[in-house]
Backbone as a ProteinNet text record, in pm:
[ID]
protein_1_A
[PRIMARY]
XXXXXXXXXXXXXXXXXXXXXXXXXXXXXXXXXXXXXXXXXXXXXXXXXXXXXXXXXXXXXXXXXXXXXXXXXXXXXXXXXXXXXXXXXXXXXXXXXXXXXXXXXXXXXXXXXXXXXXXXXXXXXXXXXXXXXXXXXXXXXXXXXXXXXXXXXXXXXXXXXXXXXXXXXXXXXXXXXXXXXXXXXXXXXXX
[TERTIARY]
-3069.8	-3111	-3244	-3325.8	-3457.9	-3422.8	-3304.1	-3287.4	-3255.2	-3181.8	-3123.1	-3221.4	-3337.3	-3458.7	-3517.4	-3575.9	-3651.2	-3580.3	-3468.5	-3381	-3394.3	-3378.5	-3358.7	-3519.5	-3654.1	-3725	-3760.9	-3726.5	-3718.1	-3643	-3538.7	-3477.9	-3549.4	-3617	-3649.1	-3820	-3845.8	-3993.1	-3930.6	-3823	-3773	-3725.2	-3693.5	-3618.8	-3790.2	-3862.8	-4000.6	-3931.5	-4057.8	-4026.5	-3914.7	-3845	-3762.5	-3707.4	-3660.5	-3568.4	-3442.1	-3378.3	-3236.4	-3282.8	-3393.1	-3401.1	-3472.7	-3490.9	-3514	-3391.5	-3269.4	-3142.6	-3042.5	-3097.8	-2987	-3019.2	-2914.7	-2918.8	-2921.6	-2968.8	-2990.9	-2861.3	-2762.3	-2626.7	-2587.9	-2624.6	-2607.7	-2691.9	-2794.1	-2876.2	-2816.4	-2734.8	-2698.5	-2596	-2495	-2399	-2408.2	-2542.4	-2620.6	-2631.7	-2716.4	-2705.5	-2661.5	-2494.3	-2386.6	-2355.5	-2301.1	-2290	-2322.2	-2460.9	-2548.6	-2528.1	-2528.2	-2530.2	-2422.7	-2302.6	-2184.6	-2147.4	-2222.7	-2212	-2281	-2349.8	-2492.4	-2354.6	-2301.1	-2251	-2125.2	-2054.1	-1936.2	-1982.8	-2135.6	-2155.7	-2213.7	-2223.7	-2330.6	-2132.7	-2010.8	-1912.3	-1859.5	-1878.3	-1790.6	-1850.3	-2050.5	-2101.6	-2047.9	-2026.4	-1977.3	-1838.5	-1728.3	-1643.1	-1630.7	-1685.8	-1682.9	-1789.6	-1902.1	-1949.4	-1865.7	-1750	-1656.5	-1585.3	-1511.9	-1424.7	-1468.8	-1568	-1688.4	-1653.9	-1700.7	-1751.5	-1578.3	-1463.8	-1321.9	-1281.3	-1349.5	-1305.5	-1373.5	-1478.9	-1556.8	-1484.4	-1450	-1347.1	-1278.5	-1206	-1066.7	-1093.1	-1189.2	-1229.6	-1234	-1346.5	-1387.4	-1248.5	-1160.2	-996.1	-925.3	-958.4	-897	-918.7	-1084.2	-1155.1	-1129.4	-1101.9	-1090.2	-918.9	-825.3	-706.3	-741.9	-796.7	-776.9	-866.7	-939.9	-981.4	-875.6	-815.7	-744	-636.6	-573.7	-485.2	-540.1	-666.4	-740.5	-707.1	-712.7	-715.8	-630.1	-517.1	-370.6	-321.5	-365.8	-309.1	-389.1	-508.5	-575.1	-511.3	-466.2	-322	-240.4	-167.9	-43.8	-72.8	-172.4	-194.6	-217	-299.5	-316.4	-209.6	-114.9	-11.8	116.7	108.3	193.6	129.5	23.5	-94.4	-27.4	3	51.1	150.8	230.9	423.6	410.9	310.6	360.1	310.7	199.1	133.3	201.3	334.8	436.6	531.8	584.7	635.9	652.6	515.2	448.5	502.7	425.5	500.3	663.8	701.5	817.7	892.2	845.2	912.9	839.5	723.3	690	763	798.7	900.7	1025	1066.7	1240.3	1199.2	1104.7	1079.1	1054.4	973.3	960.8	1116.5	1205	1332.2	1393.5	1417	1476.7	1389.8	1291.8	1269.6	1307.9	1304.9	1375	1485.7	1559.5	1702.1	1711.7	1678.8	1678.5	1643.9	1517.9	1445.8	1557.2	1626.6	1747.9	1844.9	1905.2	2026	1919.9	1803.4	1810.7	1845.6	1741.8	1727.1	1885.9	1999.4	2139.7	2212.4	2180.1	2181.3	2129	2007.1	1964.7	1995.8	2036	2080.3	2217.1	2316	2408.9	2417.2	2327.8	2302.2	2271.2	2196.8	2119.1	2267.4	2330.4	2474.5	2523	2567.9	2667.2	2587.2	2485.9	2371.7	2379.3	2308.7	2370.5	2484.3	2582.2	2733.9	2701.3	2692.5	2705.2	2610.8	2509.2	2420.3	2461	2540.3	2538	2693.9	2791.2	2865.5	2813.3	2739.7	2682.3	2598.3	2563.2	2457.8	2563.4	2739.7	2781.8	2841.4	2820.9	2886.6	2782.3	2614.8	2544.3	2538.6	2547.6	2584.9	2651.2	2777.7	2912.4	2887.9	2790.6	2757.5	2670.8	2590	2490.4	2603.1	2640.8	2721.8	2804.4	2824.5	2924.2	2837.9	2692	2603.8	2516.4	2579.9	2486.7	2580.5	2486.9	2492	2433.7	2547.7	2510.2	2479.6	2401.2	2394.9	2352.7	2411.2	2407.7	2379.2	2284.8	2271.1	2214.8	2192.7	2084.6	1997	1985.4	1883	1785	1859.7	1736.9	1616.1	1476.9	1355	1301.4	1274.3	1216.4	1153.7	1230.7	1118.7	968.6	861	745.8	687	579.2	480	426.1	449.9	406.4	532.1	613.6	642.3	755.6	731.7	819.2	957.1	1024.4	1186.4	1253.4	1162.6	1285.9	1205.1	1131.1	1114	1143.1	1173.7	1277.8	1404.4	1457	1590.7	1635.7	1521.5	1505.3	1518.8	1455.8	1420.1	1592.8	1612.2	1734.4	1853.5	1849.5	1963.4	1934	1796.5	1833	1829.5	1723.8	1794.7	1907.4	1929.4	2036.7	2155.3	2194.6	2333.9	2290.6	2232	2162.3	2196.4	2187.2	2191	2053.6	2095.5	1967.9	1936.8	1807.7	1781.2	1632.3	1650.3	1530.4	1461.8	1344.7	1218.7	1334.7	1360.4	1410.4	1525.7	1630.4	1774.5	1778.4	1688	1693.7	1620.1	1678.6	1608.8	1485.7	1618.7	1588.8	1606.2	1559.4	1598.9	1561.2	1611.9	1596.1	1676.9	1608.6	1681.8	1735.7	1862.8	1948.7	1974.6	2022.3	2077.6	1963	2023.8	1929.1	1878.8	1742.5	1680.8	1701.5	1737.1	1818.8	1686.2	1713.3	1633.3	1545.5	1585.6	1561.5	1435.1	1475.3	1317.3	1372.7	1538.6	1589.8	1701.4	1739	1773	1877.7
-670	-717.8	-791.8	-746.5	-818.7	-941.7	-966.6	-1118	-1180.5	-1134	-1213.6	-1285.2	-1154.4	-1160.3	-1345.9	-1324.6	-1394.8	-1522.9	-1492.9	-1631.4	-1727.9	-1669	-1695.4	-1786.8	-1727.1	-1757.9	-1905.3	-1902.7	-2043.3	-2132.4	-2099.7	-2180.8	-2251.4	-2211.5	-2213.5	-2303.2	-2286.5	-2338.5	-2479.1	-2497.2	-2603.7	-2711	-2661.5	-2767.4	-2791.6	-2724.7	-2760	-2756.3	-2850.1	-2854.4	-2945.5	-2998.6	-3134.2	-3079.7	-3160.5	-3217.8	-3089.2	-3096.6	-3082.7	-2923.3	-2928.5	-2742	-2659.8	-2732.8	-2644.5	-2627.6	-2766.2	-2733.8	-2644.7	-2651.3	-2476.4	-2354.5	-2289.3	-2174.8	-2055.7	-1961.2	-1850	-1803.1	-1843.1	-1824.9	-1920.7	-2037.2	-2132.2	-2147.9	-2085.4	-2058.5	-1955.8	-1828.8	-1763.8	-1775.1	-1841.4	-1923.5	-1984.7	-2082.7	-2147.4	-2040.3	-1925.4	-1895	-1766.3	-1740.5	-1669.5	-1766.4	-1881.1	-1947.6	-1988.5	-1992.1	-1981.2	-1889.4	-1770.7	-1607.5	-1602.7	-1678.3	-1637.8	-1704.3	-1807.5	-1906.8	-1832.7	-1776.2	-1687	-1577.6	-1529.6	-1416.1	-1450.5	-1561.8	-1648.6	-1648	-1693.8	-1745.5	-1566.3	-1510.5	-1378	-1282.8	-1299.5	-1240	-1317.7	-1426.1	-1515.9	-1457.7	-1423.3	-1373	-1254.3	-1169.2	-1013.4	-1010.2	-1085.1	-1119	-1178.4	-1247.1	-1354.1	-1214.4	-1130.9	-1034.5	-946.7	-913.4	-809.7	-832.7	-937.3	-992.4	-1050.1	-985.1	-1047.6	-908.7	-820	-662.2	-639.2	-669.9	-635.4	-676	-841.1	-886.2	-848.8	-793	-677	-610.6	-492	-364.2	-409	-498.9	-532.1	-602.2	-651.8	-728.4	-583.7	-520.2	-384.6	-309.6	-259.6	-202.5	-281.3	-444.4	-487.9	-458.5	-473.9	-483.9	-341.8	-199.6	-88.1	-94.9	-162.7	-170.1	-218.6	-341.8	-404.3	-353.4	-267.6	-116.1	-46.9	57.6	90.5	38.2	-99.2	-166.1	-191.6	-248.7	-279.7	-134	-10	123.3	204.6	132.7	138.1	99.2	-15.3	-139.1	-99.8	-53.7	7	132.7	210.1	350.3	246.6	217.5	127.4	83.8	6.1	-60	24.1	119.3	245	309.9	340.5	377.4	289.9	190	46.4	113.4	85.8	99.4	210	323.8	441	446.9	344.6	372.7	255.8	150.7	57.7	157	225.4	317.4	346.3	436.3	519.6	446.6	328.9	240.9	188.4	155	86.9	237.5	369.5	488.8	489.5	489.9	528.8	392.4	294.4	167.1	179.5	300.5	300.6	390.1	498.7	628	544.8	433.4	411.8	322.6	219.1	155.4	257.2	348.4	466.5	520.1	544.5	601.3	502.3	370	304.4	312.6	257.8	251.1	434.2	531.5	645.2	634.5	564.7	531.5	451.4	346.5	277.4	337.6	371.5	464.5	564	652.1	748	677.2	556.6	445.8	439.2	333.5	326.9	470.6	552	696.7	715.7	738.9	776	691.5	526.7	437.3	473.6	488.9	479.1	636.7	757.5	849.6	867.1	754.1	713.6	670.3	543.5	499.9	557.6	631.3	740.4	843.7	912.9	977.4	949.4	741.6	661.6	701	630.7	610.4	724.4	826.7	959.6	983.1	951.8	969.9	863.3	790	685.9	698.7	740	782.3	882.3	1013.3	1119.5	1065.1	993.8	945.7	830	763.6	696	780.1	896.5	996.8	1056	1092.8	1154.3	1071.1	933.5	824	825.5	816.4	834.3	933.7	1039.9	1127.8	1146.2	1114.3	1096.2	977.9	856.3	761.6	798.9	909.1	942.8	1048.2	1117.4	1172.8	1101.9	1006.8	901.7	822.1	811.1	752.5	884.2	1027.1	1118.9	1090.3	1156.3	1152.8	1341	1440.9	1583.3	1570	1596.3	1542.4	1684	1723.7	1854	1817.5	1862.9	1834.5	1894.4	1914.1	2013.3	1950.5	1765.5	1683	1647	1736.7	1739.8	1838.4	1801.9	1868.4	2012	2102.1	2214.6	2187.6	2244.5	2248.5	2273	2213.2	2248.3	2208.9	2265	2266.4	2117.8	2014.4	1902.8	1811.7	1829.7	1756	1653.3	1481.5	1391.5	1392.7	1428.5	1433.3	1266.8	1191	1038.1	988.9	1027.2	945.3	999.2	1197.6	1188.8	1190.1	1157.8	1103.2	928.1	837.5	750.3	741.2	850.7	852.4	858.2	963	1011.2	922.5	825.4	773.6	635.7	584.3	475.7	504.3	596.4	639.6	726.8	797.3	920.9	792.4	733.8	688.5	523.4	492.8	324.2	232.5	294.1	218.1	112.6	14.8	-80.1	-53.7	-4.4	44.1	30.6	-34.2	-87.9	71	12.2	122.1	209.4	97.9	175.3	195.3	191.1	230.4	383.6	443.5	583.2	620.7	640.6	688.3	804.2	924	1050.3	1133.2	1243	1333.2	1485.9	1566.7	1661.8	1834	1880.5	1985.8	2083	2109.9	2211.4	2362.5	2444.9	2546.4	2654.1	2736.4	2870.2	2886.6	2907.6	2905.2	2998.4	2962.4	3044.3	3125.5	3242.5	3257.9	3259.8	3102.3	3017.8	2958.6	2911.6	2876.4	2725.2	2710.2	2552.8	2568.6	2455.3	2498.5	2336.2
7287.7	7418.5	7411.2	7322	7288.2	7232.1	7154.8	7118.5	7199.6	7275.7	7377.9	7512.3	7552.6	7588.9	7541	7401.2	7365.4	7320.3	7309.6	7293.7	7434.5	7551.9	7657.1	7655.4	7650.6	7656	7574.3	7464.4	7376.5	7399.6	7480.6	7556.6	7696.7	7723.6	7891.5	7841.5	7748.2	7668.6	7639.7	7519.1	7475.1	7594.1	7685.5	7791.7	7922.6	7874.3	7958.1	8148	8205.8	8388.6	8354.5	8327.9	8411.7	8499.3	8558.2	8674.5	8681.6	8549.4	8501.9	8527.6	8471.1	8437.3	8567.9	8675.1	8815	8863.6	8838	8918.6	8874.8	8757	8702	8755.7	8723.1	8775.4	8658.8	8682.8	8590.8	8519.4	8580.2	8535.3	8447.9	8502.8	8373.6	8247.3	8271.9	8161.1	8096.3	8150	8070	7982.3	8080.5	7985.8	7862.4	7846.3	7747.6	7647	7726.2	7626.5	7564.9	7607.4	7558.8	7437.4	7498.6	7371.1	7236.5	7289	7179.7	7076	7118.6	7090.1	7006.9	7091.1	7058.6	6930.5	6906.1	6828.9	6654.5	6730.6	6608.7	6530.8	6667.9	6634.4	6531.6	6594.2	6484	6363	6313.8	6203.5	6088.6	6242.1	6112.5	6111.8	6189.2	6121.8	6047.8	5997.3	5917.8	5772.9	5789.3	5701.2	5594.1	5752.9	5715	5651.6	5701.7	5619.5	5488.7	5493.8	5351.3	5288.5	5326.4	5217.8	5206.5	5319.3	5332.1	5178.6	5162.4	5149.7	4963	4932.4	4823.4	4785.1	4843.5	4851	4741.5	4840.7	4843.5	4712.9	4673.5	4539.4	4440	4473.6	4357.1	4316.1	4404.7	4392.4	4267.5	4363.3	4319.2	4180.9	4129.4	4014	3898.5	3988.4	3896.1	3847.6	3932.2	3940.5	3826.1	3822.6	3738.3	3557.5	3561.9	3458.6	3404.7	3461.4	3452.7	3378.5	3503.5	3429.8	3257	3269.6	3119.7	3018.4	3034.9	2951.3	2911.3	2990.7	2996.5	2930.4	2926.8	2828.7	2719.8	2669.6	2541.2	2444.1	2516.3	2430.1	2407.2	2505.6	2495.5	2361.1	2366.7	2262.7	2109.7	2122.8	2019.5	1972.8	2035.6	2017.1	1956.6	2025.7	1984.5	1833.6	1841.3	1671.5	1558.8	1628.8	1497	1484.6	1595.8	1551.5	1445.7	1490.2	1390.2	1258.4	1241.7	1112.1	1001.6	1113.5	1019.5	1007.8	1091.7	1076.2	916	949.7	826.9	695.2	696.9	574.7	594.8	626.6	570.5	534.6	568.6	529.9	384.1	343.3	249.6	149.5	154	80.6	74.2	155.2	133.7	59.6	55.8	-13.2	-160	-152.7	-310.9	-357.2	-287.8	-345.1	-400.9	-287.9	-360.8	-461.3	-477.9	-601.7	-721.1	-685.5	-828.4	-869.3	-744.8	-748.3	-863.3	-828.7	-886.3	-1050.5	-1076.5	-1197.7	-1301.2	-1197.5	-1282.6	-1294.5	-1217.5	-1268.6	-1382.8	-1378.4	-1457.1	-1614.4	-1555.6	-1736	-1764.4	-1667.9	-1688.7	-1787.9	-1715.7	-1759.6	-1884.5	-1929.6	-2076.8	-2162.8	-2121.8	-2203.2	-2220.4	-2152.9	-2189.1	-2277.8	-2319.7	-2368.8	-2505.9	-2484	-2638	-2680.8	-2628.5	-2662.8	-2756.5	-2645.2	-2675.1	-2812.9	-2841.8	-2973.9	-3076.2	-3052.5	-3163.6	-3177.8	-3149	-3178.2	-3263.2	-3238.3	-3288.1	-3419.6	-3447.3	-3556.7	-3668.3	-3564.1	-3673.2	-3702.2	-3640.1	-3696.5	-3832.4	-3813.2	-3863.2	-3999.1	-3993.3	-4128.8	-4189.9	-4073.7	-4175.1	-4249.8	-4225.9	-4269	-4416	-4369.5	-4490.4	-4604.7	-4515.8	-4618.2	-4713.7	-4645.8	-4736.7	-4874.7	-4806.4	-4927.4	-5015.9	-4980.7	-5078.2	-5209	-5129.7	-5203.7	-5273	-5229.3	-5332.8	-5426.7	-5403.4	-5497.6	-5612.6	-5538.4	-5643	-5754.9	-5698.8	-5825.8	-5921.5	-5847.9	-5965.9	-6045.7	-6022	-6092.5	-6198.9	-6159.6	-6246.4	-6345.2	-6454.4	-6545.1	-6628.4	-6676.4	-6759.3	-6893.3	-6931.1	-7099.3	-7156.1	-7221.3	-7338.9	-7472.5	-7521	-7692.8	-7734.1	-7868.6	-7957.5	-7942.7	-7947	-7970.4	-7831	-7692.3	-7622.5	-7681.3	-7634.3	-7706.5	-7571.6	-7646	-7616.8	-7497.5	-7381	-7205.6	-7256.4	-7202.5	-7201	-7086.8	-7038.5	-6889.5	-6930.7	-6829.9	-6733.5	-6824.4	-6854.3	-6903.9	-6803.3	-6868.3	-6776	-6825.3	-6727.6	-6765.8	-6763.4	-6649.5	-6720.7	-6849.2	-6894.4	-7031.7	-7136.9	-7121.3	-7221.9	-7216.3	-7110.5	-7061.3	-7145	-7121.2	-7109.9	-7309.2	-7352.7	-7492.6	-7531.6	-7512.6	-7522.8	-7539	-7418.1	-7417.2	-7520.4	-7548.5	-7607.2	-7769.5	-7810.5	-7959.3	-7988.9	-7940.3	-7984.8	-7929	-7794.7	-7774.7	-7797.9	-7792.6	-7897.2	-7769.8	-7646.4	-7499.4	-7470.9	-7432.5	-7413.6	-7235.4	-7257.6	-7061.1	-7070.7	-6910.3	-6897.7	-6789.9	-6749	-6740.2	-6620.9	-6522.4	-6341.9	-6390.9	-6495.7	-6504.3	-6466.3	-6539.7	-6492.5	-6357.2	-6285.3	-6105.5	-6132.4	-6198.1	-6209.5	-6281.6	-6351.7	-6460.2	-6453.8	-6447	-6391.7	-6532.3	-6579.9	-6624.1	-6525.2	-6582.2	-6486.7	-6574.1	-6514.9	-6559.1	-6557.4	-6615.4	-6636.2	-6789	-6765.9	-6862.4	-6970.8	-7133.6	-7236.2	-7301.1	-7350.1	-7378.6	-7507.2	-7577.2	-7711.6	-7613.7	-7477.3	-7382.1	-7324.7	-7391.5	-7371.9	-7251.6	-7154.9	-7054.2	-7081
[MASK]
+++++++++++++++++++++++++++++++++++++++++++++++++++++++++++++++++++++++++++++++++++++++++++++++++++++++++++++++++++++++++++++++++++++++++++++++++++++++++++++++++++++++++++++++++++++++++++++++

């Protein structure tokens, strides 16, 4: 009411004595200045709205910014979770790669097991031909003219002696492999 008061008054100052302003009437002055007022009042709710309405898109800004928190740490779950499905991933694609190379090492190992069988069949079969070769290559020799066993003594060189004077055989150093006295020792001390 005091604005309205002193509004009235700045009004009634601004328009001074004229003419115009004795023939009005207090009513039309008030009119003046409703309008006025009313005019003040248009511009200070257009204020309150538009701060209303500022205030509202705050909220509503803040609500938003809160939502997209809320999604940023969502999505941060989400990824750490990816993170550990692929780390188990990544394991379990190392388990079946290890799987496979034990297969594989299994498959050679039964392979070369396989081989090694054949092999030994196959050697102890050749071992018995050796054998049977080596006997067809021994040689028993009995004589008076072998010489008296004695300690260190080399049996292919008097093998070697043996055969080329006593049987007049021409033999070179490797003809003889091996020489070996057999039997049980007589007890003259000659075997």
């Amino acid at each position: 009411m005091n604005m309205l008061a002193s509004q009235y008054k700045q009004l009634k100052r601004a328009s001074g004595p004229s003419p115009e302003f004795t023939n009005w009437t207090e009513n039309q002055w008030f009119k003046k200045l409703c309008l006025v007022l009313e005019s003040q009042n248009t511009i200070i709710l257009s204020l309150l709205n538009e701060n209303l309405a500022n205030r509202a898109n705050l909220q509503q800004q803040q609500q938003e910014i809160t939502l997209l928190r809320e999604d940023i740490r969502n999505c941060k779950a989400s990824q750490d979770q990816l993170q550990h499905d692929l780390n188990d991933l990544r394991e379990e694609n190392n388990l079946l790669k290890t799987d496979e190379a034990i297969k594989k090492q299994e498959e050679a190992l039964s392979k070369m097991t396989a081989c090694i069988s054949t092999f030994s069949a196959q050697r102890s079969v050749s071992q018995e031909e050796q054998d049977q070769q080596k006997l067809l290559d021994s040689v028993i020799v009995s004589s008076q003219d072998i010489p008296v066993e004695h300690e260190g003594e080399n049996c292919v060189e008097i093998a070697q002696d043996l055969l080329r004077n006593k049987l007049q055989l021409s033999l070179n150093k490797t003809d003889v492999i091996a020489a070996y006295r057999v039997g049980k020792k007589n007890p003259s001390g000659q075997n």
